[in-house]
Short mmCIF file of C-alpha atoms in Angstrom, two decimals:
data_model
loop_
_atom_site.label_atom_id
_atom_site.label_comp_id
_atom_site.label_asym_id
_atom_site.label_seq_id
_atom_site.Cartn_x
_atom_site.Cartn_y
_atom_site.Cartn_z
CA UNK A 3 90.84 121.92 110.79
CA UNK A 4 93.26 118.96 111.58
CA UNK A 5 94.52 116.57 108.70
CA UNK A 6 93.87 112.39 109.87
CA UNK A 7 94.67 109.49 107.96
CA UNK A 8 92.28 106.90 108.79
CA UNK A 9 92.04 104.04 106.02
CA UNK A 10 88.73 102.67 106.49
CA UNK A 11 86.22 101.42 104.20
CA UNK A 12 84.32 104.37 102.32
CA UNK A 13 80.81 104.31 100.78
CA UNK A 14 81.19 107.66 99.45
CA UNK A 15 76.94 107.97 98.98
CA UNK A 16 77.65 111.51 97.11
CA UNK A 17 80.55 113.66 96.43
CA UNK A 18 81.41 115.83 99.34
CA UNK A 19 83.66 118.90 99.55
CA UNK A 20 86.08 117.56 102.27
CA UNK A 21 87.36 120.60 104.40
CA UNK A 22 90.67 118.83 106.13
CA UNK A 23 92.53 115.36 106.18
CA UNK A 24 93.61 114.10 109.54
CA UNK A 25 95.88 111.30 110.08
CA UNK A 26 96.29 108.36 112.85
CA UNK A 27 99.23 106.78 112.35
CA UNK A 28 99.67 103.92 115.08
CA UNK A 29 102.39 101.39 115.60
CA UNK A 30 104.38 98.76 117.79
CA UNK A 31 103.97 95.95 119.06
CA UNK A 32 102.43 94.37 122.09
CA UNK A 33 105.82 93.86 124.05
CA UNK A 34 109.43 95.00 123.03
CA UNK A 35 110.49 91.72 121.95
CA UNK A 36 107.81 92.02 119.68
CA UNK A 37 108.05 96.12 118.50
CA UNK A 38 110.77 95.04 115.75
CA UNK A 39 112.91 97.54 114.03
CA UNK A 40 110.91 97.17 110.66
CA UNK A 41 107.52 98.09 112.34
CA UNK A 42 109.69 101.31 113.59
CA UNK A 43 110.73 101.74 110.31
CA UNK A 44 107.55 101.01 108.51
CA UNK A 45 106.07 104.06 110.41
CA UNK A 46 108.61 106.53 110.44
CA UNK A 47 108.56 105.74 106.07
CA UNK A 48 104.88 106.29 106.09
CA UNK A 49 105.29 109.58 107.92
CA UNK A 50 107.99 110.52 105.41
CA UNK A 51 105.85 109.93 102.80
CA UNK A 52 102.13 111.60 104.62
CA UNK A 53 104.25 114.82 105.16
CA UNK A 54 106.12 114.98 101.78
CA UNK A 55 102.50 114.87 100.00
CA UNK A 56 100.71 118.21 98.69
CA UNK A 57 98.71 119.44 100.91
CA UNK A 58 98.18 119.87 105.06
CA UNK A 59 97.27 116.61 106.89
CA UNK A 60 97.05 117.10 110.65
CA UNK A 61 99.21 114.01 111.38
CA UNK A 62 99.08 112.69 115.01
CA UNK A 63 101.11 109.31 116.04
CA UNK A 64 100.80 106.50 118.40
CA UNK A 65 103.73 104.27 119.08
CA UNK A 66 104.27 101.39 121.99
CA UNK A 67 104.94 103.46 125.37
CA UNK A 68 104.59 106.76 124.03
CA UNK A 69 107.16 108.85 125.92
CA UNK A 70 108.83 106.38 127.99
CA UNK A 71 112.39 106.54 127.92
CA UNK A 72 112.44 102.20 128.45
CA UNK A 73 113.62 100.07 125.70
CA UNK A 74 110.50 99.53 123.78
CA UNK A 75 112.20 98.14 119.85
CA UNK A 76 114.01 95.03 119.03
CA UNK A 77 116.96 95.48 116.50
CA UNK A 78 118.97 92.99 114.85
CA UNK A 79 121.96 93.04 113.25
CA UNK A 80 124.05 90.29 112.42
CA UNK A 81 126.59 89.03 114.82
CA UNK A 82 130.44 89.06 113.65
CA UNK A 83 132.27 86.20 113.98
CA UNK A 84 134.49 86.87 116.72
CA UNK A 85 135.50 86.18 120.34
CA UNK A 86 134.01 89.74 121.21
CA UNK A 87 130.99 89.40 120.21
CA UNK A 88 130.58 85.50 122.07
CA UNK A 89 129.57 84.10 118.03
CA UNK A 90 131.56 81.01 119.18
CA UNK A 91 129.91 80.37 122.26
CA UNK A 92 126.44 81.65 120.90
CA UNK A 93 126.37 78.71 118.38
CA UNK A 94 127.20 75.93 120.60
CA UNK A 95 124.30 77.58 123.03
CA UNK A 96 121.72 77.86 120.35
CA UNK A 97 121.76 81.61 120.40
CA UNK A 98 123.49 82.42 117.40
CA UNK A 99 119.95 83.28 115.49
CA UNK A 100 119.41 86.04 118.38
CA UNK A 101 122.88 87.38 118.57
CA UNK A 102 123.36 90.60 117.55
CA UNK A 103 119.98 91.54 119.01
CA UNK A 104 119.74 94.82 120.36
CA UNK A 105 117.04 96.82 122.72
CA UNK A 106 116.79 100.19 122.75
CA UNK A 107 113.78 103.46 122.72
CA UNK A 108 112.03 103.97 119.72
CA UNK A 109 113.02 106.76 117.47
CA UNK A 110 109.90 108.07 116.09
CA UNK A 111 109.81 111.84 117.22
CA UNK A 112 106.90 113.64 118.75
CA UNK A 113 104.76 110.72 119.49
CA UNK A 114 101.44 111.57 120.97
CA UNK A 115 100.96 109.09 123.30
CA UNK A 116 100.94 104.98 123.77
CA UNK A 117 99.28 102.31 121.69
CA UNK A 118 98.07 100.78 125.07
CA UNK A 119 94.94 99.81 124.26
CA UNK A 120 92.59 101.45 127.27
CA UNK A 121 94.77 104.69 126.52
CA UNK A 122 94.32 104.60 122.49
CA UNK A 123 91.02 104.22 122.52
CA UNK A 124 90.72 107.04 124.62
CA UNK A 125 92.45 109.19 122.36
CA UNK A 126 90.88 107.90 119.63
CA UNK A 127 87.60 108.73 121.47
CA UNK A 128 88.84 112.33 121.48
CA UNK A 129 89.71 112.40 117.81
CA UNK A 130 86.23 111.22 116.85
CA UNK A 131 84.88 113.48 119.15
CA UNK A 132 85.95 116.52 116.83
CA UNK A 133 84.94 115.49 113.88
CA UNK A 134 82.85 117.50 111.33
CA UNK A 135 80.44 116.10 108.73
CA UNK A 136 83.13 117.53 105.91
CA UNK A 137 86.16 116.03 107.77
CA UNK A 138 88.28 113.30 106.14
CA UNK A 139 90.25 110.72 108.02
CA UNK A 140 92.67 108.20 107.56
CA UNK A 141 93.82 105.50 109.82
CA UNK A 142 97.13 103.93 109.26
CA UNK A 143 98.29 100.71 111.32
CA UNK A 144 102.01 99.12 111.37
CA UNK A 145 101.97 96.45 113.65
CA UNK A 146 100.87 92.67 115.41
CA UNK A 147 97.25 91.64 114.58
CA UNK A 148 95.85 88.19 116.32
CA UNK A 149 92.88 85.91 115.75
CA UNK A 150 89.93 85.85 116.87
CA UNK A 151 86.34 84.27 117.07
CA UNK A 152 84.26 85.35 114.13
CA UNK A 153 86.22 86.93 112.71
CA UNK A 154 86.66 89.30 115.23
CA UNK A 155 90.27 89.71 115.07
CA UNK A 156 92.90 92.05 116.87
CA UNK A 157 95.42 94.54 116.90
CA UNK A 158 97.48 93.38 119.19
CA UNK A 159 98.73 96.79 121.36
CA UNK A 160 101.59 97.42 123.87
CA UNK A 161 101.62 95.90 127.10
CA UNK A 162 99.93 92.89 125.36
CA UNK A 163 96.76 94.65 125.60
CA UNK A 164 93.94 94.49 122.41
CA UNK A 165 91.33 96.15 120.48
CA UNK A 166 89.36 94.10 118.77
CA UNK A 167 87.54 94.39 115.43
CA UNK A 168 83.73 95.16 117.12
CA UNK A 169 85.24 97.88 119.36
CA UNK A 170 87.00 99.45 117.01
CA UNK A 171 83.87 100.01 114.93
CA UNK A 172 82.17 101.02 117.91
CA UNK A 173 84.50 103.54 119.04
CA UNK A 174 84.28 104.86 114.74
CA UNK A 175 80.56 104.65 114.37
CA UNK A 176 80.71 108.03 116.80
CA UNK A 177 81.74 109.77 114.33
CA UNK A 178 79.23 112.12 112.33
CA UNK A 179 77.75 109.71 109.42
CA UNK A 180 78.86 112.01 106.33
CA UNK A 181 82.73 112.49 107.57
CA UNK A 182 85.24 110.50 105.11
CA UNK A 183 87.36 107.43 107.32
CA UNK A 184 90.01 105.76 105.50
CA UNK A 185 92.20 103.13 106.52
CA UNK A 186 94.99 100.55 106.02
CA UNK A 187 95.71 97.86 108.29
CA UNK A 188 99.25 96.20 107.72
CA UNK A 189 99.26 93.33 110.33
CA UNK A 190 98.48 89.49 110.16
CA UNK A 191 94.67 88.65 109.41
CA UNK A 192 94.09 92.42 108.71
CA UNK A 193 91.38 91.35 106.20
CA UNK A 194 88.48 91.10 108.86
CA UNK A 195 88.75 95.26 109.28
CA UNK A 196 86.87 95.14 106.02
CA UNK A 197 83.73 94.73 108.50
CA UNK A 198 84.82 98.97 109.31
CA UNK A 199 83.12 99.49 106.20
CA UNK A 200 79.33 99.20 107.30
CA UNK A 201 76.69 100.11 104.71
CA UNK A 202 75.65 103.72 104.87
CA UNK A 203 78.98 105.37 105.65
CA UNK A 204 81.71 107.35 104.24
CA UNK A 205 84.22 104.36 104.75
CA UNK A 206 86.87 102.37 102.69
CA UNK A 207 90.23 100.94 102.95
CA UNK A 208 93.27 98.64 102.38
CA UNK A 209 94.59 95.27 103.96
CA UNK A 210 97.57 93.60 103.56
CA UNK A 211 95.94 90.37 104.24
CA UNK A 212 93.01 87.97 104.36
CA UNK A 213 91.32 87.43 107.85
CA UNK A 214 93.01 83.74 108.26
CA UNK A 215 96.77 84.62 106.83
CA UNK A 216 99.76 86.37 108.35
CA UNK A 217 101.46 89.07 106.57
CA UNK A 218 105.03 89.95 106.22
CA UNK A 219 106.70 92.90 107.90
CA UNK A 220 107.58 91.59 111.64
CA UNK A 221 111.25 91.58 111.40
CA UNK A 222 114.42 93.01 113.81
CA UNK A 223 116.16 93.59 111.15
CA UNK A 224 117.10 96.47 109.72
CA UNK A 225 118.00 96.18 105.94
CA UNK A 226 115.23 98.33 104.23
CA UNK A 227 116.60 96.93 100.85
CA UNK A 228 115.28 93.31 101.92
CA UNK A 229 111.48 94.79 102.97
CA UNK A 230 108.79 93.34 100.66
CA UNK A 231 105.75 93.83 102.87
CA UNK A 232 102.54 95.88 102.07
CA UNK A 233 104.04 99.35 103.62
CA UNK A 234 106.99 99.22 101.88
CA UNK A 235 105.18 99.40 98.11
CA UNK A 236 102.06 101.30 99.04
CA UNK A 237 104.11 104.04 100.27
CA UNK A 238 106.91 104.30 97.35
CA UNK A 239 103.92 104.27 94.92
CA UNK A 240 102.58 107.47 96.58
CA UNK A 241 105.80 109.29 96.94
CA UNK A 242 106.91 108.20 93.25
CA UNK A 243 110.54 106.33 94.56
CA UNK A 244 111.67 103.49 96.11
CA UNK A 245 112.40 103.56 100.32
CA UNK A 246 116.01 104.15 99.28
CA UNK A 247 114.99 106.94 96.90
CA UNK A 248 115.63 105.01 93.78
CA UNK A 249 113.09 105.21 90.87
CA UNK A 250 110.43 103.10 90.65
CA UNK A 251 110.29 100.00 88.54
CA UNK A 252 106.65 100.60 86.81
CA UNK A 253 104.92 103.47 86.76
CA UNK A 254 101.64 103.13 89.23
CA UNK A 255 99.63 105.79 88.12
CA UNK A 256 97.37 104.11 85.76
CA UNK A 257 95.14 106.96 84.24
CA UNK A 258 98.11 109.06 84.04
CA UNK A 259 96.70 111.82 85.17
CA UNK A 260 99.57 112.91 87.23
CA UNK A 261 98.42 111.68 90.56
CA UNK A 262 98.80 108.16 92.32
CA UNK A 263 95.72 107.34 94.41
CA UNK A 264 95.73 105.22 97.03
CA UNK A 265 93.91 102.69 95.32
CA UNK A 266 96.59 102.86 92.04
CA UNK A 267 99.36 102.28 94.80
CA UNK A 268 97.51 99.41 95.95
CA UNK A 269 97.50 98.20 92.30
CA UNK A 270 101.09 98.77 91.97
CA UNK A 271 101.71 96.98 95.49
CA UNK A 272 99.80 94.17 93.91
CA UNK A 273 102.16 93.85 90.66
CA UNK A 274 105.15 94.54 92.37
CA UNK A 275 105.72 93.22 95.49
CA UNK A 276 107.41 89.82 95.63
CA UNK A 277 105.85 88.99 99.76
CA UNK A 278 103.45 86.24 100.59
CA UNK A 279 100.67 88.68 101.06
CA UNK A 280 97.84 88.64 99.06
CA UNK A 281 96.67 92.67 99.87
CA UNK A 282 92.68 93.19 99.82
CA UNK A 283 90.85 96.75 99.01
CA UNK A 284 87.29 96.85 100.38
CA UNK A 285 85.86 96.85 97.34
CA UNK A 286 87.54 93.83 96.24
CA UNK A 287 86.79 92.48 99.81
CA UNK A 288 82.73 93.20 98.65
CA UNK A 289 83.56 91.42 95.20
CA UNK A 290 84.90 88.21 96.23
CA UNK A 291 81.90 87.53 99.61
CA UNK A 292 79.17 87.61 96.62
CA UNK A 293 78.61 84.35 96.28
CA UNK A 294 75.10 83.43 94.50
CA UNK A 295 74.73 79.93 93.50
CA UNK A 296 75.31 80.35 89.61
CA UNK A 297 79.20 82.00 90.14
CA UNK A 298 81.31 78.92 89.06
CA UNK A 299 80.03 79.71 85.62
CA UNK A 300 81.27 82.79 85.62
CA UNK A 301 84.82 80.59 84.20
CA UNK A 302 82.75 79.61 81.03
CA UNK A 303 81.08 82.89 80.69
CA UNK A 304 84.18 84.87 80.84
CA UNK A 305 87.94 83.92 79.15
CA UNK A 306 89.00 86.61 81.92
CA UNK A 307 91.12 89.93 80.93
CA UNK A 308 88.04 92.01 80.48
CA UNK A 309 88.43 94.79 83.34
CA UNK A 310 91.42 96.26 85.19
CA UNK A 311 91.97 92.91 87.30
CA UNK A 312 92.19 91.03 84.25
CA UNK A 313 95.32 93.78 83.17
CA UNK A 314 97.06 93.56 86.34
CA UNK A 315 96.97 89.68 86.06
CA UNK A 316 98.35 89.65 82.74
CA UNK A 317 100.51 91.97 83.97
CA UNK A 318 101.89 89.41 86.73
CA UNK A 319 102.22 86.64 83.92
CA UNK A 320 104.14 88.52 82.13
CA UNK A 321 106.67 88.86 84.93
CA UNK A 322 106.55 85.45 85.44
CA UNK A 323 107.06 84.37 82.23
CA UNK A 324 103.67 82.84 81.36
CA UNK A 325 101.81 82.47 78.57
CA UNK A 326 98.80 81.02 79.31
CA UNK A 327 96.66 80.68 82.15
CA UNK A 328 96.99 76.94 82.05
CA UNK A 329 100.46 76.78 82.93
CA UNK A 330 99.27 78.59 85.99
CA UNK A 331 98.77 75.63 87.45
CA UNK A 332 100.95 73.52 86.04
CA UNK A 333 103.64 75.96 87.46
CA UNK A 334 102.41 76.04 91.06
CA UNK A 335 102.43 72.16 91.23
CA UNK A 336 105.96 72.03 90.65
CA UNK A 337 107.09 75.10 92.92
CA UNK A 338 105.01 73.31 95.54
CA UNK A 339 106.84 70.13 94.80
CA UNK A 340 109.96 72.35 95.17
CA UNK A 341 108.84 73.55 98.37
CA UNK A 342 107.60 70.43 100.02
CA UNK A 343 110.61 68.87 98.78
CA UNK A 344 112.66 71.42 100.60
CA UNK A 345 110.77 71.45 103.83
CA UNK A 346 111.04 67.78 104.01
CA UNK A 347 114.91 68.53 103.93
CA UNK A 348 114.79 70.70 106.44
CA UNK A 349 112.26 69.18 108.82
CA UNK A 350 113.29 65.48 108.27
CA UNK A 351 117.30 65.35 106.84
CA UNK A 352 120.18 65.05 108.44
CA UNK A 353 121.16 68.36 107.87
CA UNK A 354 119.08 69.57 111.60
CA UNK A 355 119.49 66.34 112.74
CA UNK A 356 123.46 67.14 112.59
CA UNK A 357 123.16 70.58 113.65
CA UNK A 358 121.14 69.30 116.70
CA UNK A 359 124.10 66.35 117.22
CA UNK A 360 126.85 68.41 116.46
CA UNK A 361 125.77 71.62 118.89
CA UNK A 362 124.73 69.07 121.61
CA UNK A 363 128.00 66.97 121.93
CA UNK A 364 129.90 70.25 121.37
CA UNK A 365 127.87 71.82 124.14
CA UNK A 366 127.96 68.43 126.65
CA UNK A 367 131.99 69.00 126.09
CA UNK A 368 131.63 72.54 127.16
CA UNK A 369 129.72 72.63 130.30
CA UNK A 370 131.48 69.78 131.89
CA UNK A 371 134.59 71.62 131.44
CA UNK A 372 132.92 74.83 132.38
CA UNK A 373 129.43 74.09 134.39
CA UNK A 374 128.72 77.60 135.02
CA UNK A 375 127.39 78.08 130.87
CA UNK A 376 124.62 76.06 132.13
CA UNK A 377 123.21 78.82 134.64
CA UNK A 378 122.88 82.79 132.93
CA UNK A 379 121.92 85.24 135.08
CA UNK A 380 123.81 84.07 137.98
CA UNK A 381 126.87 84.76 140.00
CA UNK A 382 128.87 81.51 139.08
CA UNK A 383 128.13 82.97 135.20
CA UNK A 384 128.88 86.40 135.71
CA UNK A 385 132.56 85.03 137.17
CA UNK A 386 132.94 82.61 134.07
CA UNK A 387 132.39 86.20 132.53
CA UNK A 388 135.44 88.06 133.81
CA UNK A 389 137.70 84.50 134.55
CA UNK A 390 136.96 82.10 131.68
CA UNK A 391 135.20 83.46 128.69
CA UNK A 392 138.24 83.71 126.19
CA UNK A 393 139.40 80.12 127.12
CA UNK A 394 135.86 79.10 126.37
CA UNK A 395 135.67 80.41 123.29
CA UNK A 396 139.04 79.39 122.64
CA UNK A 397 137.74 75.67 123.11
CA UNK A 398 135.25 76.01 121.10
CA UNK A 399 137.27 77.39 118.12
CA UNK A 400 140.00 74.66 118.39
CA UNK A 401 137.10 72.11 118.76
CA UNK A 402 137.21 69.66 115.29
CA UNK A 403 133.76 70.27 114.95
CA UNK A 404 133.16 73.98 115.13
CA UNK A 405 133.60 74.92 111.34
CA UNK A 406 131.74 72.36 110.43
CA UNK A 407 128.73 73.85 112.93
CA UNK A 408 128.91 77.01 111.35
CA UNK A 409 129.33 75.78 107.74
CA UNK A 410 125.70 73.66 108.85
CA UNK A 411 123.82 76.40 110.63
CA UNK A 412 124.59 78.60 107.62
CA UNK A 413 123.04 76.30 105.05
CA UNK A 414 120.16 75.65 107.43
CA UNK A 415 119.57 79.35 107.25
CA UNK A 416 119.80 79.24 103.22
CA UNK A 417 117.51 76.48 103.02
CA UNK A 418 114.85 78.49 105.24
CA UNK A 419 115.21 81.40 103.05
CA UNK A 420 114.85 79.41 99.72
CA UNK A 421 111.65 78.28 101.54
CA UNK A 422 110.54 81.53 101.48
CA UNK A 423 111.86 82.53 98.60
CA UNK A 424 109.29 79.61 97.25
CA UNK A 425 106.94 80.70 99.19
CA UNK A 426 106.82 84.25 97.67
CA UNK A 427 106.90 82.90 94.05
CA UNK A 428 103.78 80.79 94.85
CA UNK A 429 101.75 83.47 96.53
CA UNK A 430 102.88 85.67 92.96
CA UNK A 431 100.78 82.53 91.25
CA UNK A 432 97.96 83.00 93.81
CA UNK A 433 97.56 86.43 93.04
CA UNK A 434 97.26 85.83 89.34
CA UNK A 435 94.07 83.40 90.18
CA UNK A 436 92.91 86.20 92.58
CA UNK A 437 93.02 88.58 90.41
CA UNK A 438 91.62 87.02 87.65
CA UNK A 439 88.90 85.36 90.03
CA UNK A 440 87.84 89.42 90.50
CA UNK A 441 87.89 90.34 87.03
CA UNK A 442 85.27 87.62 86.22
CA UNK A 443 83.37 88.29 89.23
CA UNK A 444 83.16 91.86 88.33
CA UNK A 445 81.78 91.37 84.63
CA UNK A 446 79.16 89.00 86.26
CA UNK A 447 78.39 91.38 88.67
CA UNK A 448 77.53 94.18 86.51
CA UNK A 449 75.83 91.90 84.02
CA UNK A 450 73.43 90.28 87.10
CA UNK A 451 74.32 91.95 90.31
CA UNK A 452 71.27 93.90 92.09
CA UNK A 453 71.65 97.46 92.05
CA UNK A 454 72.48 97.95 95.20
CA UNK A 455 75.59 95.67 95.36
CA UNK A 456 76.62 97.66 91.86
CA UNK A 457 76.23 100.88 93.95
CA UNK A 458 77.80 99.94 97.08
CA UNK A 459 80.60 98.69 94.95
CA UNK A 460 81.29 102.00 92.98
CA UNK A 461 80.93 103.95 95.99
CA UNK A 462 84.10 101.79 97.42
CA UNK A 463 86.03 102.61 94.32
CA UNK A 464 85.54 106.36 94.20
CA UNK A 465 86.18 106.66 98.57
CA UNK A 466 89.33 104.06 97.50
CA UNK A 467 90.41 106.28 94.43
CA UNK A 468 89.58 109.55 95.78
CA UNK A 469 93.71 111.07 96.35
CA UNK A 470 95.61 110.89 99.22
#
């Protein structure tokens, strides 16, 4: 039997003796300016982790053009500030952001084929194909996911192609009713794959994201100590250390029985990672669409901390130094005041209004001294090239205005992290309210629910808790 990973959403009707894991790990991008280096790296981590588990998996992987020798990843490193790498003439183009970019194959070995989508689904076709009623199957994704109507939203596949929610399910729902599918989708507006996990089957899984919000994990660059996206934590949780091997700050196996499930590593992803994703399990996904009319009460029936959401909220306040859930709000008001503050800075101040003056009149300078700047990918530029780069650049460093470019451009790139930064501490509030928004809704649902909701519920938790 093969081993798959296939996180989907499980309704595990009655415990089953699973005879072999298989694993679809898929990745990329739609186009190569797209396929960024952390995608790359996000999938070649998971695969460290998949094969460093106990046990055989049968692990088969899908990334952008398969085989192809083309450049298929974007890398970025930053630029140094010299005349050989053209930083000088970069800024006074506009470039600077981009400089340093690199294009090059990907370097995840033995891939099985492309993620193009007429040629996954094919393969995918195949997978399902030889599937037994005792097989269990996870489905990992790293990658672009898109928007679309109803909620039927995308993973967005190489060569800009698509697979869309309803075809995915489709292409699933061939597989024998009984066998185990498990997945986790990493990419923007993940949260509409929760519709995988149709009543009736052995299905259950994890999203980085709701259906209407992006994620975080799209980005050139390579500094694995910067990554705070979904991947980065689910996967150290399961493997016990940190992507750089480092131990981990809490310890995510919360019954201590000596083995992290993948639901306790979404727990711990929950607590620890400081993104702007708010990650969903399909159980939790059930939780919060039950809606019946007498729910708002639920915040008088309930002072909250009553199950595990309740924990891993306090848990979160604790971190963030509060001591009340009052202040939650009271907090987010004036980070948001922060951040509005800031953005008006950015978006309105003089500080890119003087970048913007600065760059042009230096640039207006430059091309009517050298005219050929204005047209790349010509002749007259490839001879500026070879005859007048270095008295170019030379310009441009004895210009009066130069360091004060830089010094600009660099604080306008401080002031869009901070924004983020921001950004991440609010989401860290959001959570708490999610969380404690589930642990209410769970004691109501358990006191009133129907029992079928109960059941479908539990049977999410034990396909979502059920190891790795």
């Amino acid at each position: 039997m093969r081993t798959a990973i296939v996180f989907l959403f499980a309704w595990c009707i009655a415990p089953t003796a699973w005879s072999a894991d298989r694993v679809w790990l898929i990745g990329g991008g739609p186009d190569v300016f797209r396929s960024r280096a952390q995608i790359e790296l996000n999938t070649l981590w998971a695969k460290r982790v998949i094969e460093g588990l106990p046990g055989e998996r049968d692990l088969s992987i899908w990334f952008d053009d398969g085989d192809d020798p083309i450049p298929d990843v974007s890398e970025w490193q930053a630029a140094g500030e010299s005349l050989a790498t053209l930083q000088p003439l970069a800024r006074v183009m506009d470039s600077h952001w981009v400089n340093g970019l690199v294009y090059r194959n990907h370097r995840i070995p033995r891939v099985d084929g492309s993620t193009r989508a007429n040629l996954l689904s094919q393969a995918l076709s195949k997978e399902v194909e030889q599937l037994h009623a005792d097989d269990s199957v996870w489905l990992l994704f790293n990658g672009h996911g898109g928007r679309g109507p109803d909620l039927n939203n995308t993973l967005e596949l190489w060569d800009r192609t698509s697979l869309h929610v309803n075809q995915l399910a489709d292409l699933l729902d061939q597989a024998p009713t009984q066998s185990r599918l498990r997945f986790l989708f990493t990419q923007c507006y993940s949260g509409a794959f929760a519709a995988l996990a149709r009543p009736g089957t052995q299905r259950c899984g994890f999203m980085a994201e709701a259906s209407d919000r992006k994620a975080e994990g799209c980005s050139a660059a390579i500094g694995e100590e910067d990554f705070e996206d979904y991947s980065t934590h689910f996967f150290a949780a399961l493997s016990g250390r940190s992507r750089d091997g480092s131990p981990l700050s809490r310890n995510p196996d919360q019954d201590n029985d000596g083995v992290v499930t993948p639901l306790e590593a979404h727990y711990h992803t929950l607590v620890t990672a400081s993104s702007t994703d708010i990650p969903l399990a399909t159980s939790e996904v059930l939780l919060a669409e039950w809606q019946p009319w007498y729910l708002p009460l639920a915040a008088f029936l309930s002072d909250g901390f009553q199950t595990l959401y309740g924990d891993l909220a306090r848990e979160l306040m604790v971190g963030a130094g509060i001591q009340d859930k009052s202040a939650i709000a009271l907090r987010r008001i004036a980070l948001k005041a922060q951040h509005k503050e800031l953005e008006k800075r950015r978006m309105l101040s003089l500080l890119e209004g003087e970048v913007r003056t600065l760059r042009e009149s230096m640039k207006e300078q430059l091309l009517r001294r050298w005219p050929e700047v204005a047209h790349p990918y010509t002749h007259a530029f490839q001879r500026f090239l070879v005859r007048d780069i270095e008295s170019a650049q030379a310009f441009i460093l004895d210009h009066p205005d130069y360091f004060r470019l830089v010094k600009l451009q660099a604080e306008l790139r401080d002031l869009e992290l901070r924004l983020l930064d921001l950004e991440r501490t609010i989401t860290r509030l959001d959570k708490i309210d999610h969380l404690l928004h589930l642990d209410r809704v769970l004691v109501l649902m358990r006191a009133l629910g129907s029992e079928n909701l109960e059941r479908r519920y539990d049977n999410l938790l034990q396909c979502e808790n059920e190891p790795f």
